[in-house]
Amino acid sequence: MSARVSPSAARADTSRQAQKERTREAILAAALELSQSQGFAQTSLRQVARHAGVVPTAFYRHFASMDELGLALVEQSFGTLRAMIRDAQRDPETFADIIDASAEILVRVVKQNKAHFGFVARERNSGSEAVRQAIQRELELFISELAVVLARLPHLDTWSAEDVKLASGLFVRNMVYRAEQVVQMPDGRPDLEEEIKRKARREMRLIVLGFEKWDSHSG
Amino acid sequence: MSARVSPSAARADTSRQAQKERTREAILAAALELSQSQGFAQTSLRQVARHAGVVPTAFYRHFASMDELGLALVEQSFGTLRAMIRDAQRDPETFADIIDASAEILVRVVKQNKAHFGFVARERNSGSEAVRQAIQRELELFISELAVVLARLPHLDTWSAEDVKLASGLFVRNMVYRAEQVVQMPDGRPDLEEEIKRKARREMRLIVLGFEKWDSHSG
DNA sequence: ACTTTGAGTGTACGCTCGTGCACTGAAGCA
DNA sequence: TGCTTCAGTGCACGAGCGTACACTCAAAGT
């Protein structure tokens, strides 16, 4: 196991494993695009291969089955989601008004990654058993991660871990719903976009008001 | 479960239209059952016909396409949902503690109609264009109907129509999510069932606390 | 008693599908 | 340099698909 990729820059790498990687990416991209219009389950191995510019049997050099491809797409998609959170936490605007910033970031990032978020939304309930479970698991993980962030907020810093997770779940599920709307939104409609942001903000505010009262409530 | 309906058997009604209706129901039931295990889009016309006990071409005597069948299933499913609301409003228990009653009714009714609720959850994001739009429309309608009920509750009776709908939307989306969980729940696990009810109750309570504060909030 | 109607049948067609198998030819290594 | 490896090719197969078309035969209408 020596260092694989030699640092010869400039022109395209013609090495064997680099070419293989390129084909793999082409297959992933093809599957993602075809999924957008017809759903992953209706996307055939042959369609993917055709779109990626390879012969059907070449598919098997990269994935043992369409199911395995699906799992790779889940991983890719949640990579995008995690990048979104990381960016949000770096952005100083986030701490100024966490709700406004969240709505803003949500719409912007989902719009930039419609394919990935659309994939998750679609396959969450309708994918194969393996894909569905992978998504549920990642989503649970994401709720837990957000809970850690929320736990540092005023009002929530005294809550039990379970209560914070409940709040996190409410937020994530609403974000998922609004993300679904953004994915389905036609291009070039800033009015719809603003409407979604506005609704997302109001919903989050309503939930936050619940937070504030929960403090003195279950004491 | 092939549900062949033979016209020769001893039967209450052997009239032509009654027999046709029976076959139509068999097709709907077959499609619903096959959808549960493999999704509606992966269910072929031939599979449905086989399951319903008719020859493939007989399918066309009832539906012009699988898409039309899908729309009929949407209608059937939301009929079930509306029946749930009607029952809930009749039940005196509902007014004693609306949250406890809602959680109870939600789990009970969804468990009794896993096929219909599962169909809606699955096809809401992944069905054909027509099916997806039909579900979104029905869901919007349902949110509006629930809003009318909510508008009569304390705290909410002074809210604007838009605010009530926002609250209704939050409730419905959480119910949809918990319904998805009930559908995926394995049989004979009253512990999981109780856990879902408990979480649903706590979420609803948190949202209701938001209601109470929203009153005195600027809006 | 007759004709008409139409739900359901049976055959046959041209597709696309996943996948097994033998292959090619360039990259990579000794 | 010559040998090995393996990503990608090309072909062939059996199976399932949607649906066109001509049909049967009992209920419904006259």
XYZ file of C-alpha atoms (C1' of nucleotides) in Angstrom:
498
model
C 0.000 0.000 0.000
C 2.162 2.811 -1.246
C 1.075 6.304 -2.194
C -1.230 5.807 -5.156
C -1.804 9.028 -7.038
C 1.361 10.659 -8.300
C 1.279 14.461 -8.223
C 1.727 15.008 -11.964
C -0.517 18.024 -12.421
C -1.788 19.920 -15.474
C -3.324 17.451 -17.931
C -5.779 14.705 -17.181
C -4.523 11.737 -15.244
C -4.468 8.695 -17.497
C -3.516 6.308 -14.739
C -5.639 3.272 -14.306
C -7.209 4.017 -10.951
C -7.838 7.638 -11.873
C -9.771 6.549 -14.936
C -11.702 4.050 -12.867
C -12.600 6.761 -10.372
C -13.778 8.997 -13.214
C -16.095 6.285 -14.506
C -17.399 5.660 -11.002
C -18.240 9.338 -10.632
C -19.931 9.310 -14.031
C -22.100 6.393 -12.906
C -23.036 8.144 -9.655
C -23.848 11.360 -11.495
C -25.902 9.513 -14.106
C -27.903 7.665 -11.441
C -28.530 10.879 -9.514
C -29.755 12.708 -12.592
C -31.983 9.899 -13.805
C -33.398 9.529 -10.288
C -34.518 13.135 -10.335
C -36.931 12.643 -13.186
C -38.114 9.088 -12.638
C -37.047 7.949 -9.174
C -34.192 5.661 -8.286
C -36.171 2.429 -8.250
C -37.426 3.034 -11.786
C -33.899 3.725 -12.969
C -32.425 0.656 -14.616
C -28.838 -0.473 -14.605
C -28.795 -0.179 -18.394
C -30.066 3.411 -18.318
C -27.376 4.365 -15.825
C -24.668 2.702 -17.906
C -25.922 4.335 -21.093
C -25.968 7.759 -19.421
C -22.503 7.262 -17.992
C -21.170 6.272 -21.391
C -20.268 2.669 -20.622
C -21.609 -0.708 -21.577
C -24.062 -2.325 -19.077
C -21.691 -5.038 -17.884
C -19.005 -2.463 -17.076
C -21.307 -1.306 -14.271
C -20.336 -4.374 -12.250
C -16.689 -3.263 -12.125
C -17.869 -0.512 -9.743
C -20.993 -1.726 -7.938
C -22.285 -5.222 -7.245
C -25.892 -4.077 -7.689
C -28.120 -1.060 -8.057
C -28.763 -1.308 -4.332
C -25.089 -0.741 -3.605
C -25.158 2.275 -5.917
C -28.117 3.582 -3.935
C -26.190 3.341 -0.682
C -23.287 5.239 -2.234
C -25.734 7.994 -3.222
C -27.080 8.162 0.335
C -23.554 8.664 1.601
C -22.860 11.356 -0.985
C -26.101 13.165 -0.187
C -25.517 13.294 3.560
C -22.007 14.550 2.888
C -23.713 17.552 1.290
C -26.003 17.946 4.311
C -23.095 17.884 6.749
C -21.216 20.463 4.715
C -24.279 22.679 5.059
C -24.208 22.458 8.843
C -20.476 23.090 8.979
C -20.857 26.225 6.869
C -23.774 27.409 8.953
C -21.767 27.140 12.141
C -18.857 29.069 10.632
C -21.100 31.882 9.464
C -21.138 34.677 12.109
C -24.610 35.672 10.901
C -25.899 32.428 12.402
C -25.382 33.648 15.948
C -26.870 37.065 15.321
C -30.282 35.577 14.517
C -30.254 31.815 14.333
C -33.729 31.552 12.854
C -33.283 34.019 10.028
C -29.897 32.521 9.242
C -31.237 28.979 9.270
C -34.053 29.766 6.858
C -31.623 31.580 4.582
C -29.043 28.808 4.586
C -31.636 26.080 4.225
C -33.117 27.511 1.050
C -29.769 28.465 -0.459
C -28.036 25.141 0.109
C -30.992 22.970 -0.857
C -31.428 24.977 -4.051
C -27.771 24.412 -4.887
C -28.056 20.682 -4.251
C -31.527 19.812 -5.438
C -30.413 16.452 -6.762
C -29.032 15.218 -3.443
C -31.825 16.564 -1.237
C -34.428 15.354 -3.683
C -32.877 11.913 -3.631
C -33.089 11.732 0.159
C -36.671 13.025 0.263
C -37.824 10.542 -2.368
C -35.979 7.468 -1.186
C -36.582 8.046 2.511
C -39.932 6.308 2.289
C -39.874 4.538 -1.036
C -36.360 3.248 -1.558
C -35.237 -0.320 -1.117
C -35.080 -1.666 2.420
C -31.317 -1.055 2.617
C -31.461 2.476 1.210
C -34.393 3.414 3.427
C -32.662 2.179 6.548
C -29.448 3.984 5.643
C -31.350 7.256 5.242
C -33.286 6.845 8.503
C -30.044 6.146 10.331
C -28.297 9.176 8.838
C -31.297 11.354 9.636
C -31.330 10.176 13.262
C -27.618 10.897 13.451
C -28.228 14.344 12.045
C -30.922 15.040 14.642
C -28.475 14.068 17.380
C -25.804 16.333 15.934
C -28.197 19.257 15.764
C -29.259 18.522 19.339
C -25.666 19.127 20.466
C -25.751 22.538 18.808
C -29.174 23.384 20.229
C -28.159 22.358 23.741
C -25.953 25.431 23.941
C -28.820 27.820 23.239
C -30.548 29.923 25.912
C -33.588 28.199 27.452
C -32.401 24.817 26.223
C -29.197 24.627 28.221
C -31.023 23.318 31.252
C -33.129 20.727 29.409
C -32.715 16.992 29.616
C -31.011 15.291 26.694
C -34.292 13.716 25.629
C -36.112 17.034 25.568
C -33.403 18.633 23.454
C -33.613 15.753 21.009
C -37.360 16.153 20.800
C -36.893 19.799 19.885
C -34.163 18.907 17.412
C -36.451 16.342 15.806
C -39.203 18.905 15.360
C -36.766 21.273 13.701
C -35.247 18.686 11.398
C -38.600 17.338 10.290
C -39.781 20.817 9.418
C -36.556 21.481 7.585
C -37.005 18.240 5.653
C -40.498 19.309 4.690
C -39.421 22.769 3.556
C -36.487 21.220 1.717
C -38.927 19.035 -0.202
C -40.753 22.191 -1.240
C -37.555 23.888 -2.381
C -36.633 20.831 -4.449
C -39.999 20.910 -6.191
C -39.842 24.658 -6.690
C -39.520 25.722 -10.338
C -36.425 27.759 -11.215
C -36.476 31.543 -11.335
C -39.231 32.104 -8.801
C -37.702 34.253 -6.055
C -41.220 35.016 -4.812
C -41.905 31.363 -3.984
C -38.479 31.146 -2.441
C -39.202 34.083 -0.137
C -42.573 32.601 0.760
C -40.937 29.330 1.839
C -38.334 31.188 3.891
C -41.037 33.248 5.547
C -43.104 30.206 6.481
C -40.039 28.334 7.727
C -39.118 31.313 9.933
C -42.608 31.582 11.415
C -42.749 27.864 12.143
C -39.379 27.934 13.835
C -40.418 30.926 15.896
C -43.580 29.158 17.041
C -41.545 26.160 18.141
C -39.010 28.377 19.908
C -41.839 30.043 21.841
C -42.734 26.558 23.014
C -39.136 26.142 24.174
C -39.357 29.217 26.339
C -42.511 28.070 28.066
C -41.359 24.459 28.440
C -38.719 25.743 30.878
C -41.204 26.893 33.464
C -43.630 24.181 32.488
C -42.255 20.748 33.282
C -39.980 22.043 36.029
C -53.821 -12.978 -1.681
C -55.529 -13.537 -5.002
C -59.076 -12.342 -4.735
C -60.620 -13.884 -7.788
C -64.307 -13.148 -7.827
C -66.101 -15.815 -9.721
C -69.486 -14.913 -11.166
C -70.633 -18.536 -10.909
C -70.367 -18.744 -7.138
C -73.385 -18.364 -4.897
C -73.450 -14.635 -4.414
C -75.710 -11.869 -3.256
C -75.626 -9.929 -6.492
C -74.786 -11.435 -9.871
C -75.764 -8.349 -11.797
C -73.370 -7.047 -14.351
C -72.428 -3.791 -12.660
C -72.084 -5.446 -9.257
C -69.622 -7.944 -10.721
C -67.718 -5.148 -12.412
C -67.513 -3.267 -9.142
C -66.210 -6.386 -7.421
C -63.437 -6.762 -9.979
C -62.574 -3.099 -9.659
C -62.244 -3.488 -5.908
C -60.082 -6.572 -6.422
C -57.772 -4.568 -8.684
C -57.536 -1.715 -6.170
C -56.840 -4.154 -3.338
C -54.228 -5.992 -5.381
C -52.442 -2.768 -6.303
C -52.493 -1.564 -2.709
C -51.033 -4.807 -1.394
C -48.342 -5.071 -4.057
C -47.426 -1.410 -3.452
C -46.758 -2.159 0.190
C -43.903 -4.516 -0.530
C -42.413 -3.025 -3.673
C -43.820 0.461 -4.185
C -46.505 1.501 -6.623
C -44.181 2.539 -9.438
C -42.492 -0.869 -9.445
C -45.855 -2.595 -9.564
C -46.702 -3.635 -13.094
C -50.095 -3.772 -14.695
C -49.603 -7.500 -15.238
C -48.797 -8.126 -11.581
C -51.923 -6.274 -10.507
C -54.100 -8.205 -12.953
C -52.575 -11.539 -11.887
C -53.181 -10.721 -8.233
C -56.738 -9.629 -8.899
C -57.414 -12.836 -10.802
C -57.999 -11.336 -14.219
C -56.141 -11.321 -17.494
C -53.925 -8.249 -18.155
C -56.107 -6.742 -20.851
C -59.169 -6.862 -18.581
C -57.448 -4.167 -16.531
C -58.356 -1.609 -19.189
C -62.075 -2.169 -18.611
C -61.573 -0.380 -15.278
C -58.632 1.999 -15.618
C -57.066 3.620 -18.650
C -53.596 3.356 -17.137
C -51.688 2.572 -13.968
C -51.587 6.292 -13.332
C -55.362 6.427 -13.167
C -55.307 3.494 -10.742
C -52.851 5.457 -8.615
C -55.207 8.417 -8.440
C -58.042 6.131 -7.374
C -55.831 4.821 -4.572
C -55.064 8.367 -3.443
C -58.770 9.049 -3.225
C -59.414 5.832 -1.301
C -56.582 6.578 1.124
C -57.761 10.067 1.944
C -61.240 8.694 2.465
C -59.724 6.651 5.269
C -58.016 9.739 6.659
C -61.234 11.751 6.645
C -63.080 8.940 8.384
C -60.432 9.131 11.089
C -61.086 12.824 11.666
C -64.838 12.325 11.702
C -64.545 9.603 14.316
C -62.180 11.705 16.380
C -64.645 14.577 16.470
C -67.470 12.281 17.519
C -65.464 10.779 20.345
C -66.233 12.703 23.586
C -62.776 11.722 24.859
C -61.337 14.103 22.270
C -62.582 17.167 24.112
C -61.471 15.931 27.510
C -57.814 15.935 26.448
C -57.352 16.658 22.780
C -53.661 15.755 22.774
C -53.945 12.384 24.475
C -56.929 11.523 22.323
C -55.152 12.570 19.120
C -52.114 10.425 19.853
C -54.348 7.488 20.706
C -56.519 7.812 17.613
C -53.553 8.440 15.322
C -51.783 5.235 16.284
C -54.931 3.132 16.333
C -56.293 4.237 12.978
C -52.956 4.196 11.164
C -52.277 0.701 12.488
C -55.648 -0.439 11.179
C -54.983 1.119 7.762
C -51.280 0.604 7.254
C -51.734 -0.014 3.549
C -53.453 3.301 2.840
C -51.238 5.447 5.047
C -48.131 3.687 3.773
C -49.232 4.359 0.223
C -49.607 8.082 0.891
C -46.277 8.315 2.730
C -44.433 6.512 -0.060
C -46.031 8.140 -3.052
C -46.112 11.649 -1.616
C -42.565 12.272 -2.816
C -41.886 9.484 -5.244
C -45.081 8.824 -7.162
C -45.791 9.939 -10.689
C -46.339 13.639 -11.257
C -50.115 13.221 -11.218
C -50.198 11.061 -8.085
C -47.791 13.341 -6.250
C -49.830 16.430 -7.043
C -53.064 14.728 -6.011
C -51.542 13.812 -2.640
C -50.144 17.300 -2.037
C -53.515 18.803 -2.850
C -55.374 16.424 -0.534
C -52.865 17.077 2.216
C -53.289 20.835 1.840
C -57.035 20.375 1.969
C -56.667 18.274 5.089
C -54.547 20.961 6.744
C -57.263 23.505 5.978
C -59.939 21.247 7.415
C -57.965 20.690 10.581
C -57.415 24.450 10.796
C -61.189 24.913 11.009
C -61.297 22.536 13.960
C -58.298 24.155 15.632
C -59.741 27.641 15.215
C -62.347 26.834 17.843
C -59.762 25.972 20.479
C -58.805 28.290 23.327
C -55.833 30.548 22.525
C -56.343 30.017 18.803
C -59.768 31.576 18.467
C -58.301 35.042 18.171
C -55.604 34.137 15.640
C -55.551 35.149 12.018
C -56.507 32.482 9.475
C -52.916 32.263 8.285
C -51.576 31.676 11.777
C -54.076 28.908 12.429
C -53.086 27.243 9.176
C -49.445 27.445 10.139
C -50.212 25.667 13.390
C -52.358 23.131 11.574
C -49.513 22.479 9.130
C -47.088 21.815 11.975
C -49.505 19.334 13.507
C -50.265 17.524 10.274
C -46.620 17.210 9.302
C -45.787 15.733 12.655
C -48.722 13.374 12.379
C -47.533 12.327 8.928
C -44.101 11.598 10.333
C -45.415 9.574 13.263
C -47.780 7.771 10.892
C -44.775 6.760 8.789
C -43.248 5.268 11.905
C -46.405 3.356 12.784
C -46.577 1.952 9.253
C -43.003 0.690 9.497
C -43.557 -0.673 12.997
C -43.427 -4.476 13.186
C -46.581 -6.180 14.461
C -46.992 -7.162 18.088
C -44.788 -4.518 19.627
C -47.009 -2.562 22.023
C -43.856 -1.103 23.591
C -42.847 0.638 20.349
C -46.431 1.728 19.906
C -46.497 3.349 23.350
C -43.158 5.022 22.665
C -44.497 6.593 19.464
C -47.627 7.789 21.258
C -45.544 9.269 24.040
C -43.275 11.152 21.640
C -46.234 12.379 19.606
C -47.892 13.673 22.777
C -44.766 15.511 23.919
C -44.269 17.100 20.505
C -47.850 18.260 20.378
C -47.567 19.681 23.864
C -44.444 21.623 22.928
C -46.221 23.097 19.923
C -49.296 23.952 22.005
C -47.082 25.812 24.487
C -45.951 27.861 21.515
C -49.600 28.601 20.763
C -50.159 30.000 24.223
C -47.232 32.370 23.981
C -47.962 33.380 20.392
C -51.118 35.088 21.721
C -49.178 37.711 23.601
C -46.545 37.779 20.885
C -46.483 40.583 18.324
C -47.555 38.137 15.565
C -87.383 -14.789 -28.175
C -84.276 -11.938 -30.286
C -80.387 -8.758 -30.425
C -77.073 -5.863 -28.226
C -73.643 -4.876 -24.946
C -69.452 -5.189 -22.697
C -66.580 -7.635 -18.981
C -63.279 -10.805 -19.361
C -60.197 -14.155 -22.528
C -56.125 -15.688 -25.382
C -52.611 -14.873 -28.578
C -49.032 -12.440 -30.361
C -45.916 -8.376 -31.087
C -41.797 -5.693 -30.214
C -39.669 -3.725 -26.390
C -36.295 -3.368 -22.243
C -34.449 -5.650 -18.702
C -30.368 -8.128 -15.765
C -26.668 -10.898 -16.343
C -23.410 -14.834 -17.968
C -19.408 -15.427 -20.873
C -15.559 -14.849 -23.837
C -13.002 -11.014 -25.503
C -9.611 -6.853 -26.025
C -6.059 -3.750 -25.220
C -3.639 -0.496 -22.527
C -1.509 0.410 -17.963
C 1.708 -1.441 -14.744
C 5.122 -4.323 -13.232
C 9.369 -7.606 -13.144
C 10.755 -6.682 -23.000
C 7.458 -9.582 -22.248
C 3.860 -11.091 -18.795
C -0.021 -9.932 -15.882
C -3.992 -7.459 -14.533
C -8.419 -5.711 -15.120
C -11.645 -1.779 -16.806
C -14.426 -1.844 -20.426
C -16.578 -4.424 -24.817
C -19.917 -7.219 -27.527
C -23.119 -10.772 -27.862
C -26.595 -13.761 -26.515
C -30.245 -15.520 -23.480
C -34.588 -15.932 -21.214
C -38.050 -13.252 -18.761
C -41.254 -9.690 -17.984
C -43.352 -5.800 -19.750
C -47.522 -2.828 -22.128
C -50.860 -3.265 -25.308
C -53.189 -4.274 -30.061
C -56.615 -7.274 -31.820
C -60.033 -10.718 -32.443
C -62.699 -13.598 -29.523
C -66.588 -15.465 -26.144
C -70.773 -15.692 -23.788
C -74.008 -14.291 -20.176
C -76.665 -10.380 -18.533
C -79.562 -6.592 -20.074
C -82.634 -4.510 -23.154
C -86.171 -4.954 -26.645
